């Protein structure tokens, strides 16, 4: 390995917000990683490949970034696209999301960075959701294959999963969630992250379970969230918990009338201009109430 590889590896690790201990543990010592990342010593290819697997990157991706010396600009462009597309999706702005998709497609064609391929697949799924269609199986497979290949997820992987969770079948969702959830909870605490990403992910799994009327898995997902001690100061997680409570009140009582907890959470989402979440909450609660009314008749 070239000594410069360690410097680039460190940049990527820090950009992905991956703690050093998550990378070197059981592969090399903390001191060896420090020297490698600061260009002071080399490591074997076998160990390097093991380290790359810990940061969810292929050797081909790393070699491209190293050869082209393009990591800084590529990474900034990628992060900007991620932010803009996520904001457009959450606000239901189809026009902006389409523009982000065109830029992402051009970036994928020109540099073949696999992250752009996954981001493109993610945007395709999101556009289908906004247009009221189901995601393309090919796009979903690109993302789920990657997620199942990762031993540990960080913010990037959770963002991917969160945004396609409603398009997966409930069993796949719950399998992915339970396979990795505790590691992500620990990561959030170690990196002082907000509970929003963590909660939104569980929320989307819950949505998929309820939409598919898999009440057993919905209840298990609900208990995962309730088991976490979410502070009252965390606004979005508490809005979601209120909504979940309302959904289960409706299910347990078999009462198709509008539930005050559901109405309260919808009002909060409206106040915070979270259009996409508000729409999905309304759609889910309406379909559930319609089903219950149909049973009564």
mmCIF file of C-alpha atoms in Angstrom:
data_model
loop_
_atom_site.group_PDB
_atom_site.id
_atom_site.type_symbol
_atom_site.label_atom_id
_atom_site.label_comp_id
_atom_site.label_asym_id
_atom_site.label_seq_id
_atom_site.Cartn_x
_atom_site.Cartn_y
_atom_site.Cartn_z
ATOM 1 C CA UNK A 1 0.000 0.000 0.000
ATOM 2 C CA UNK A 2 1.111 3.599 -0.648
ATOM 3 C CA UNK A 3 1.464 5.791 2.432
ATOM 4 C CA UNK A 4 -0.915 8.331 0.833
ATOM 5 C CA UNK A 5 -3.687 5.709 0.945
ATOM 6 C CA UNK A 6 -3.910 6.079 4.714
ATOM 7 C CA UNK A 7 -4.498 9.839 4.449
ATOM 8 C CA UNK A 8 -7.335 9.344 1.970
ATOM 9 C CA UNK A 9 -8.765 6.511 4.059
ATOM 10 C CA UNK A 10 -8.901 8.846 7.086
ATOM 11 C CA UNK A 11 -10.693 11.568 5.069
ATOM 12 C CA UNK A 12 -13.336 9.080 3.954
ATOM 13 C CA UNK A 13 -13.785 7.631 7.448
ATOM 14 C CA UNK A 14 -14.251 11.060 9.006
ATOM 15 C CA UNK A 15 -16.593 12.192 6.196
ATOM 16 C CA UNK A 16 -18.753 9.128 6.929
ATOM 17 C CA UNK A 17 -18.638 9.932 10.664
ATOM 18 C CA UNK A 18 -17.299 6.477 11.513
ATOM 19 C CA UNK A 19 -15.506 6.232 14.883
ATOM 20 C CA UNK A 20 -11.953 4.874 14.665
ATOM 21 C CA UNK A 21 -12.692 2.019 17.073
ATOM 22 C CA UNK A 22 -15.399 0.720 14.721
ATOM 23 C CA UNK A 23 -12.744 0.402 12.027
ATOM 24 C CA UNK A 24 -9.608 -0.992 13.645
ATOM 25 C CA UNK A 25 -11.093 -3.322 16.289
ATOM 26 C CA UNK A 26 -9.986 -6.962 15.760
ATOM 27 C CA UNK A 27 -8.045 -6.021 12.615
ATOM 28 C CA UNK A 28 -5.143 -3.799 13.717
ATOM 29 C CA UNK A 29 -4.242 -1.834 16.843
ATOM 30 C CA UNK A 30 -5.360 1.733 17.527
ATOM 31 C CA UNK A 31 -1.742 2.857 17.181
ATOM 32 C CA UNK A 32 -1.341 1.090 13.830
ATOM 33 C CA UNK A 33 -4.480 2.788 12.472
ATOM 34 C CA UNK A 34 -3.235 6.178 13.675
ATOM 35 C CA UNK A 35 0.125 5.715 11.923
ATOM 36 C CA UNK A 36 -1.544 4.421 8.743
ATOM 37 C CA UNK A 37 -4.038 7.313 8.603
ATOM 38 C CA UNK A 38 -1.271 9.865 9.144
ATOM 39 C CA UNK A 39 1.050 8.450 6.467
ATOM 40 C CA UNK A 40 3.614 7.202 8.987
ATOM 41 C CA UNK A 41 3.420 3.467 8.246
ATOM 42 C CA UNK A 42 1.964 0.922 5.838
ATOM 43 C CA UNK A 43 -0.315 -2.109 6.313
ATOM 44 C CA UNK A 44 -0.832 -5.317 4.329
ATOM 45 C CA UNK A 45 -3.372 -5.482 1.514
ATOM 46 C CA UNK A 46 -5.369 -8.111 3.434
ATOM 47 C CA UNK A 47 -5.750 -5.799 6.415
ATOM 48 C CA UNK A 48 -6.509 -2.834 4.187
ATOM 49 C CA UNK A 49 -9.337 -4.712 2.458
ATOM 50 C CA UNK A 50 -10.736 -5.579 5.894
ATOM 51 C CA UNK A 51 -10.612 -1.892 6.873
ATOM 52 C CA UNK A 52 -12.381 -0.894 3.634
ATOM 53 C CA UNK A 53 -15.159 -3.366 4.393
ATOM 54 C CA UNK A 54 -15.636 -1.645 7.762
ATOM 55 C CA UNK A 55 -16.317 1.683 6.021
ATOM 56 C CA UNK A 56 -18.544 0.007 3.404
ATOM 57 C CA UNK A 57 -16.339 0.806 0.440
ATOM 58 C CA UNK A 58 -15.036 -1.416 -2.358
ATOM 59 C CA UNK A 59 -11.391 -1.404 -3.469
ATOM 60 C CA UNK A 60 -12.577 -0.185 -6.887
ATOM 61 C CA UNK A 61 -14.231 2.879 -5.347
ATOM 62 C CA UNK A 62 -11.147 3.634 -3.281
ATOM 63 C CA UNK A 63 -8.759 3.222 -6.219
ATOM 64 C CA UNK A 64 -10.866 5.559 -8.349
ATOM 65 C CA UNK A 65 -10.843 8.261 -5.697
ATOM 66 C CA UNK A 66 -7.138 7.776 -5.082
ATOM 67 C CA UNK A 67 -6.104 7.741 -8.755
ATOM 68 C CA UNK A 68 -8.189 10.731 -9.779
ATOM 69 C CA UNK A 69 -7.362 12.696 -6.627
ATOM 70 C CA UNK A 70 -10.992 13.723 -6.780
ATOM 71 C CA UNK A 71 -12.310 12.722 -3.386
ATOM 72 C CA UNK A 72 -12.765 16.193 -1.921
ATOM 73 C CA UNK A 73 -14.787 17.632 -4.815
ATOM 74 C CA UNK A 74 -16.705 14.389 -5.440
ATOM 75 C CA UNK A 75 -17.603 14.033 -1.804
ATOM 76 C CA UNK A 76 -18.807 17.620 -1.528
ATOM 77 C CA UNK A 77 -20.938 17.256 -4.671
ATOM 78 C CA UNK A 78 -22.366 13.983 -3.411
ATOM 79 C CA UNK A 79 -23.242 15.360 0.028
ATOM 80 C CA UNK A 80 -24.839 18.458 -1.534
ATOM 81 C CA UNK A 81 -26.957 16.284 -3.837
ATOM 82 C CA UNK A 82 -27.972 14.083 -0.916
ATOM 83 C CA UNK A 83 -29.106 17.099 1.109
ATOM 84 C CA UNK A 84 -30.980 18.788 -1.755
ATOM 85 C CA UNK A 85 -32.746 15.602 -2.858
ATOM 86 C CA UNK A 86 -33.727 14.637 0.694
ATOM 87 C CA UNK A 87 -35.111 18.113 1.336
ATOM 88 C CA UNK A 88 -37.069 17.995 -1.958
ATOM 89 C CA UNK A 89 -38.488 14.563 -1.093
ATOM 90 C CA UNK A 90 -39.512 15.545 2.438
ATOM 91 C CA UNK A 91 -41.282 18.631 1.086
ATOM 92 C CA UNK A 92 -42.859 16.768 -1.842
ATOM 93 C CA UNK A 93 -41.091 18.924 -4.455
ATOM 94 C CA UNK A 94 -41.079 16.688 -7.534
ATOM 95 C CA UNK A 95 -39.520 19.305 -9.840
ATOM 96 C CA UNK A 96 -36.421 19.819 -7.655
ATOM 97 C CA UNK A 97 -36.070 16.077 -7.085
ATOM 98 C CA UNK A 98 -36.104 15.487 -10.860
ATOM 99 C CA UNK A 99 -33.397 18.109 -11.316
ATOM 100 C CA UNK A 100 -31.293 16.370 -8.631
ATOM 101 C CA UNK A 101 -31.820 13.055 -10.418
ATOM 102 C CA UNK A 102 -30.545 14.464 -13.739
ATOM 103 C CA UNK A 103 -27.398 15.804 -12.052
ATOM 104 C CA UNK A 104 -26.882 12.487 -10.252
ATOM 105 C CA UNK A 105 -27.303 10.521 -13.478
ATOM 106 C CA UNK A 106 -24.670 12.686 -15.210
ATOM 107 C CA UNK A 107 -22.289 12.256 -12.261
ATOM 108 C CA UNK A 108 -22.779 8.472 -12.307
ATOM 109 C CA UNK A 109 -22.087 8.308 -16.073
ATOM 110 C CA UNK A 110 -18.937 10.419 -15.820
ATOM 111 C CA UNK A 111 -17.217 8.960 -12.738
ATOM 112 C CA UNK A 112 -18.830 5.562 -12.020
ATOM 113 C CA UNK A 113 -18.701 6.203 -8.264
ATOM 114 C CA UNK A 114 -21.103 3.555 -6.904
ATOM 115 C CA UNK A 115 -22.556 5.991 -4.381
ATOM 116 C CA UNK A 116 -24.099 7.943 -7.264
ATOM 117 C CA UNK A 117 -25.673 4.767 -8.627
ATOM 118 C CA UNK A 118 -27.282 4.101 -5.238
ATOM 119 C CA UNK A 119 -28.352 7.741 -4.889
ATOM 120 C CA UNK A 120 -29.894 7.581 -8.370
ATOM 121 C CA UNK A 121 -31.804 4.419 -7.410
ATOM 122 C CA UNK A 122 -32.946 6.128 -4.207
ATOM 123 C CA UNK A 123 -34.228 9.176 -6.110
ATOM 124 C CA UNK A 124 -36.097 6.926 -8.569
ATOM 125 C CA UNK A 125 -37.841 5.222 -5.650
ATOM 126 C CA UNK A 126 -38.653 8.581 -4.025
ATOM 127 C CA UNK A 127 -40.122 9.980 -7.258
ATOM 128 C CA UNK A 128 -42.311 6.906 -7.590
ATOM 129 C CA UNK A 129 -43.522 7.411 -4.014
ATOM 130 C CA UNK A 130 -44.352 11.085 -4.681
ATOM 131 C CA UNK A 131 -46.186 10.109 -7.873
ATOM 132 C CA UNK A 132 -48.182 7.432 -6.059
ATOM 133 C CA UNK A 133 -46.451 4.471 -7.709
ATOM 134 C CA UNK A 134 -44.459 1.554 -6.333
ATOM 135 C CA UNK A 135 -40.665 1.677 -6.685
ATOM 136 C CA UNK A 136 -38.897 -0.162 -9.498
ATOM 137 C CA UNK A 137 -37.634 -3.562 -8.336
ATOM 138 C CA UNK A 138 -34.255 -2.961 -9.988
ATOM 139 C CA UNK A 139 -33.705 0.273 -8.035
ATOM 140 C CA UNK A 140 -34.807 -1.329 -4.773
ATOM 141 C CA UNK A 141 -32.534 -4.326 -5.368
ATOM 142 C CA UNK A 142 -29.482 -2.084 -5.918
ATOM 143 C CA UNK A 143 -30.028 -0.567 -2.492
ATOM 144 C CA UNK A 144 -31.053 -3.673 -0.541
ATOM 145 C CA UNK A 145 -28.135 -5.717 -1.950
ATOM 146 C CA UNK A 146 -25.766 -3.033 -0.718
ATOM 147 C CA UNK A 147 -27.424 -2.802 2.713
ATOM 148 C CA UNK A 148 -27.341 -6.569 3.249
ATOM 149 C CA UNK A 149 -23.634 -6.577 2.302
ATOM 150 C CA UNK A 150 -22.727 -4.077 5.057
ATOM 151 C CA UNK A 151 -21.772 -5.464 8.464
ATOM 152 C CA UNK A 152 -22.352 -2.090 10.112
ATOM 153 C CA UNK A 153 -24.473 0.870 9.059
ATOM 154 C CA UNK A 154 -23.651 4.522 9.572
ATOM 155 C CA UNK A 155 -25.574 7.688 8.694
ATOM 156 C CA UNK A 156 -25.262 7.092 4.929
ATOM 157 C CA UNK A 157 -26.646 3.535 5.081
ATOM 158 C CA UNK A 158 -29.501 4.569 7.376
ATOM 159 C CA UNK A 159 -30.456 7.360 5.008
ATOM 160 C CA UNK A 160 -30.696 4.812 2.186
ATOM 161 C CA UNK A 161 -32.792 2.404 4.239
ATOM 162 C CA UNK A 162 -35.049 5.101 5.673
ATOM 163 C CA UNK A 163 -36.044 6.394 2.250
ATOM 164 C CA UNK A 164 -36.945 3.023 0.708
ATOM 165 C CA UNK A 165 -38.368 1.273 3.794
ATOM 166 C CA UNK A 166 -41.985 1.951 2.831
ATOM 167 C CA UNK A 167 -41.416 0.221 -0.531
ATOM 168 C CA UNK A 168 -40.112 -3.053 0.922
ATOM 169 C CA UNK A 169 -42.250 -5.882 2.200
ATOM 170 C CA UNK A 170 -42.731 -5.773 5.959
ATOM 171 C CA UNK A 171 -40.685 -8.933 6.601
ATOM 172 C CA UNK A 172 -37.615 -7.580 4.742
ATOM 173 C CA UNK A 173 -37.945 -4.247 6.545
ATOM 174 C CA UNK A 174 -38.128 -5.836 9.960
ATOM 175 C CA UNK A 175 -35.248 -8.213 9.185
ATOM 176 C CA UNK A 176 -32.985 -5.310 8.184
ATOM 177 C CA UNK A 177 -34.116 -3.227 11.156
ATOM 178 C CA UNK A 178 -33.540 -5.860 13.846
ATOM 179 C CA UNK A 179 -30.275 -6.995 12.246
ATOM 180 C CA UNK A 180 -28.631 -3.636 12.751
ATOM 181 C CA UNK A 181 -30.772 -1.427 15.057
ATOM 182 C CA UNK A 182 -28.704 -1.688 18.255
ATOM 183 C CA UNK A 183 -25.486 -0.800 16.439
ATOM 184 C CA UNK A 184 -27.123 2.309 15.025
ATOM 185 C CA UNK A 185 -28.492 3.338 18.417
ATOM 186 C CA UNK A 186 -24.973 3.047 19.831
ATOM 187 C CA UNK A 187 -23.566 5.004 16.875
ATOM 188 C CA UNK A 188 -26.066 7.846 17.416
ATOM 189 C CA UNK A 189 -25.066 8.116 21.065
ATOM 190 C CA UNK A 190 -21.316 7.941 20.384
ATOM 191 C CA UNK A 191 -21.491 10.608 17.666
ATOM 192 C CA UNK A 192 -23.962 12.852 19.564
ATOM 193 C CA UNK A 193 -26.394 12.579 16.654
ATOM 194 C CA UNK A 194 -30.032 13.606 16.799
ATOM 195 C CA UNK A 195 -32.689 10.942 17.279
ATOM 196 C CA UNK A 196 -34.445 12.156 14.103
ATOM 197 C CA UNK A 197 -32.682 9.806 11.657
ATOM 198 C CA UNK A 198 -33.088 6.873 14.011
ATOM 199 C CA UNK A 199 -36.773 7.589 14.576
ATOM 200 C CA UNK A 200 -37.633 8.293 10.924
ATOM 201 C CA UNK A 201 -36.190 4.934 9.964
ATOM 202 C CA UNK A 202 -38.335 3.075 12.511
ATOM 203 C CA UNK A 203 -41.300 5.194 11.427
ATOM 204 C CA UNK A 204 -40.959 4.060 7.808
ATOM 205 C CA UNK A 205 -40.748 0.414 8.810
ATOM 206 C CA UNK A 206 -43.888 0.950 10.897
ATOM 207 C CA UNK A 207 -45.632 2.539 7.904
ATOM 208 C CA UNK A 208 -44.767 -0.432 5.699
ATOM 209 C CA UNK A 209 -46.101 -2.857 8.322
ATOM 210 C CA UNK A 210 -49.388 -0.969 8.765
ATOM 211 C CA UNK A 211 -49.884 -0.407 5.022
ATOM 212 C CA UNK A 212 -49.450 -4.133 4.460
ATOM 213 C CA UNK A 213 -51.670 -4.781 7.510
ATOM 214 C CA UNK A 214 -48.928 -6.798 9.215
ATOM 215 C CA UNK A 215 -50.071 -5.757 12.678
ATOM 216 C CA UNK A 216 -47.776 -8.201 14.523
ATOM 217 C CA UNK A 217 -44.615 -6.679 12.996
ATOM 218 C CA UNK A 218 -46.063 -3.167 13.348
ATOM 219 C CA UNK A 219 -46.456 -3.744 17.080
ATOM 220 C CA UNK A 220 -42.917 -5.099 17.380
ATOM 221 C CA UNK A 221 -41.591 -2.061 15.511
ATOM 222 C CA UNK A 222 -43.619 0.238 17.758
ATOM 223 C CA UNK A 223 -42.137 -1.379 20.886
ATOM 224 C CA UNK A 224 -38.592 -0.889 19.535
ATOM 225 C CA UNK A 225 -39.234 2.848 19.373
ATOM 226 C CA UNK A 226 -41.046 3.005 22.706
ATOM 227 C CA UNK A 227 -38.167 1.157 24.398
ATOM 228 C CA UNK A 228 -35.852 4.063 23.580
ATOM 229 C CA UNK A 229 -35.976 6.865 26.126
ATOM 230 C CA UNK A 230 -36.641 9.755 23.740
ATOM 231 C CA UNK A 231 -36.273 13.151 25.485
ATOM 232 C CA UNK A 232 -39.298 15.457 25.341
ATOM 233 C CA UNK A 233 -37.066 18.068 23.687
ATOM 234 C CA UNK A 234 -36.786 15.882 20.561
ATOM 235 C CA UNK A 235 -39.742 17.291 18.620
ATOM 236 C CA UNK A 236 -40.032 15.031 15.546
ATOM 237 C CA UNK A 237 -39.610 11.697 17.393
ATOM 238 C CA UNK A 238 -42.331 12.674 19.849
ATOM 239 C CA UNK A 239 -44.707 13.685 17.037
ATOM 240 C CA UNK A 240 -44.174 10.239 15.491
ATOM 241 C CA UNK A 241 -44.740 8.471 18.815
ATOM 242 C CA UNK A 242 -47.980 10.410 19.268
ATOM 243 C CA UNK A 243 -49.114 9.287 15.818
ATOM 244 C CA UNK A 244 -48.199 5.649 16.530
ATOM 245 C CA UNK A 245 -50.126 5.809 19.793
ATOM 246 C CA UNK A 246 -53.163 7.072 17.896
ATOM 247 C CA UNK A 247 -52.914 4.310 15.293
ATOM 248 C CA UNK A 248 -52.816 1.625 17.970
ATOM 249 C CA UNK A 249 -55.716 3.257 19.830
ATOM 250 C CA UNK A 250 -57.736 2.950 16.603
ATOM 251 C CA UNK A 251 -56.674 -0.667 16.029
ATOM 252 C CA UNK A 252 -57.340 -1.784 19.595
ATOM 253 C CA UNK A 253 -60.709 -0.064 19.879
ATOM 254 C CA UNK A 254 -61.788 -0.917 16.304
ATOM 255 C CA UNK A 255 -63.165 2.613 16.314
ATOM 256 C CA UNK A 256 -63.046 4.224 12.835
ATOM 257 C CA UNK A 257 -63.623 7.748 14.190
ATOM 258 C CA UNK A 258 -60.873 10.344 13.950
ATOM 259 C CA UNK A 259 -58.444 9.891 16.823
ATOM 260 C CA UNK A 260 -57.308 13.016 18.749
ATOM 261 C CA UNK A 261 -53.669 11.831 18.866
ATOM 262 C CA UNK A 262 -53.621 11.354 15.096
ATOM 263 C CA UNK A 263 -55.202 14.778 14.544
ATOM 264 C CA UNK A 264 -52.731 16.401 16.948
ATOM 265 C CA UNK A 265 -49.709 14.888 15.184
ATOM 266 C CA UNK A 266 -51.066 16.026 11.778
ATOM 267 C CA UNK A 267 -51.433 19.577 13.114
ATOM 268 C CA UNK A 268 -47.844 19.544 14.390
ATOM 269 C CA UNK A 269 -46.539 18.384 11.004
ATOM 270 C CA UNK A 270 -48.493 21.144 9.294
ATOM 271 C CA UNK A 271 -47.000 23.735 11.658
ATOM 272 C CA UNK A 272 -43.472 22.536 10.885
ATOM 273 C CA UNK A 273 -44.172 22.431 7.100
ATOM 274 C CA UNK A 274 -43.275 18.733 6.857
ATOM 275 C CA UNK A 275 -45.513 18.254 3.836
ATOM 276 C CA UNK A 276 -44.349 14.782 2.806
ATOM 277 C CA UNK A 277 -44.725 13.280 6.276
ATOM 278 C CA UNK A 278 -48.079 14.993 6.761
ATOM 279 C CA UNK A 279 -49.361 13.542 3.475
ATOM 280 C CA UNK A 280 -48.207 10.045 4.369
ATOM 281 C CA UNK A 281 -49.723 10.275 7.870
ATOM 282 C CA UNK A 282 -53.052 11.391 6.419
ATOM 283 C CA UNK A 283 -53.034 8.699 3.728
ATOM 284 C CA UNK A 284 -52.222 5.926 6.204
ATOM 285 C CA UNK A 285 -54.778 6.947 8.813
ATOM 286 C CA UNK A 286 -57.492 7.466 6.174
ATOM 287 C CA UNK A 287 -56.946 4.034 4.606
ATOM 288 C CA UNK A 288 -56.964 2.378 8.035
ATOM 289 C CA UNK A 289 -60.177 4.122 9.082
ATOM 290 C CA UNK A 290 -61.795 3.249 5.729
ATOM 291 C CA UNK A 291 -60.913 -0.419 6.270
ATOM 292 C CA UNK A 292 -62.433 -0.395 9.744
ATOM 293 C CA UNK A 293 -65.623 1.262 8.461
ATOM 294 C CA UNK A 294 -65.836 -1.409 5.782
ATOM 295 C CA UNK A 295 -65.647 -4.129 8.439
ATOM 296 C CA UNK A 296 -68.421 -2.458 10.432
ATOM 297 C CA UNK A 297 -70.633 -2.515 7.361
#
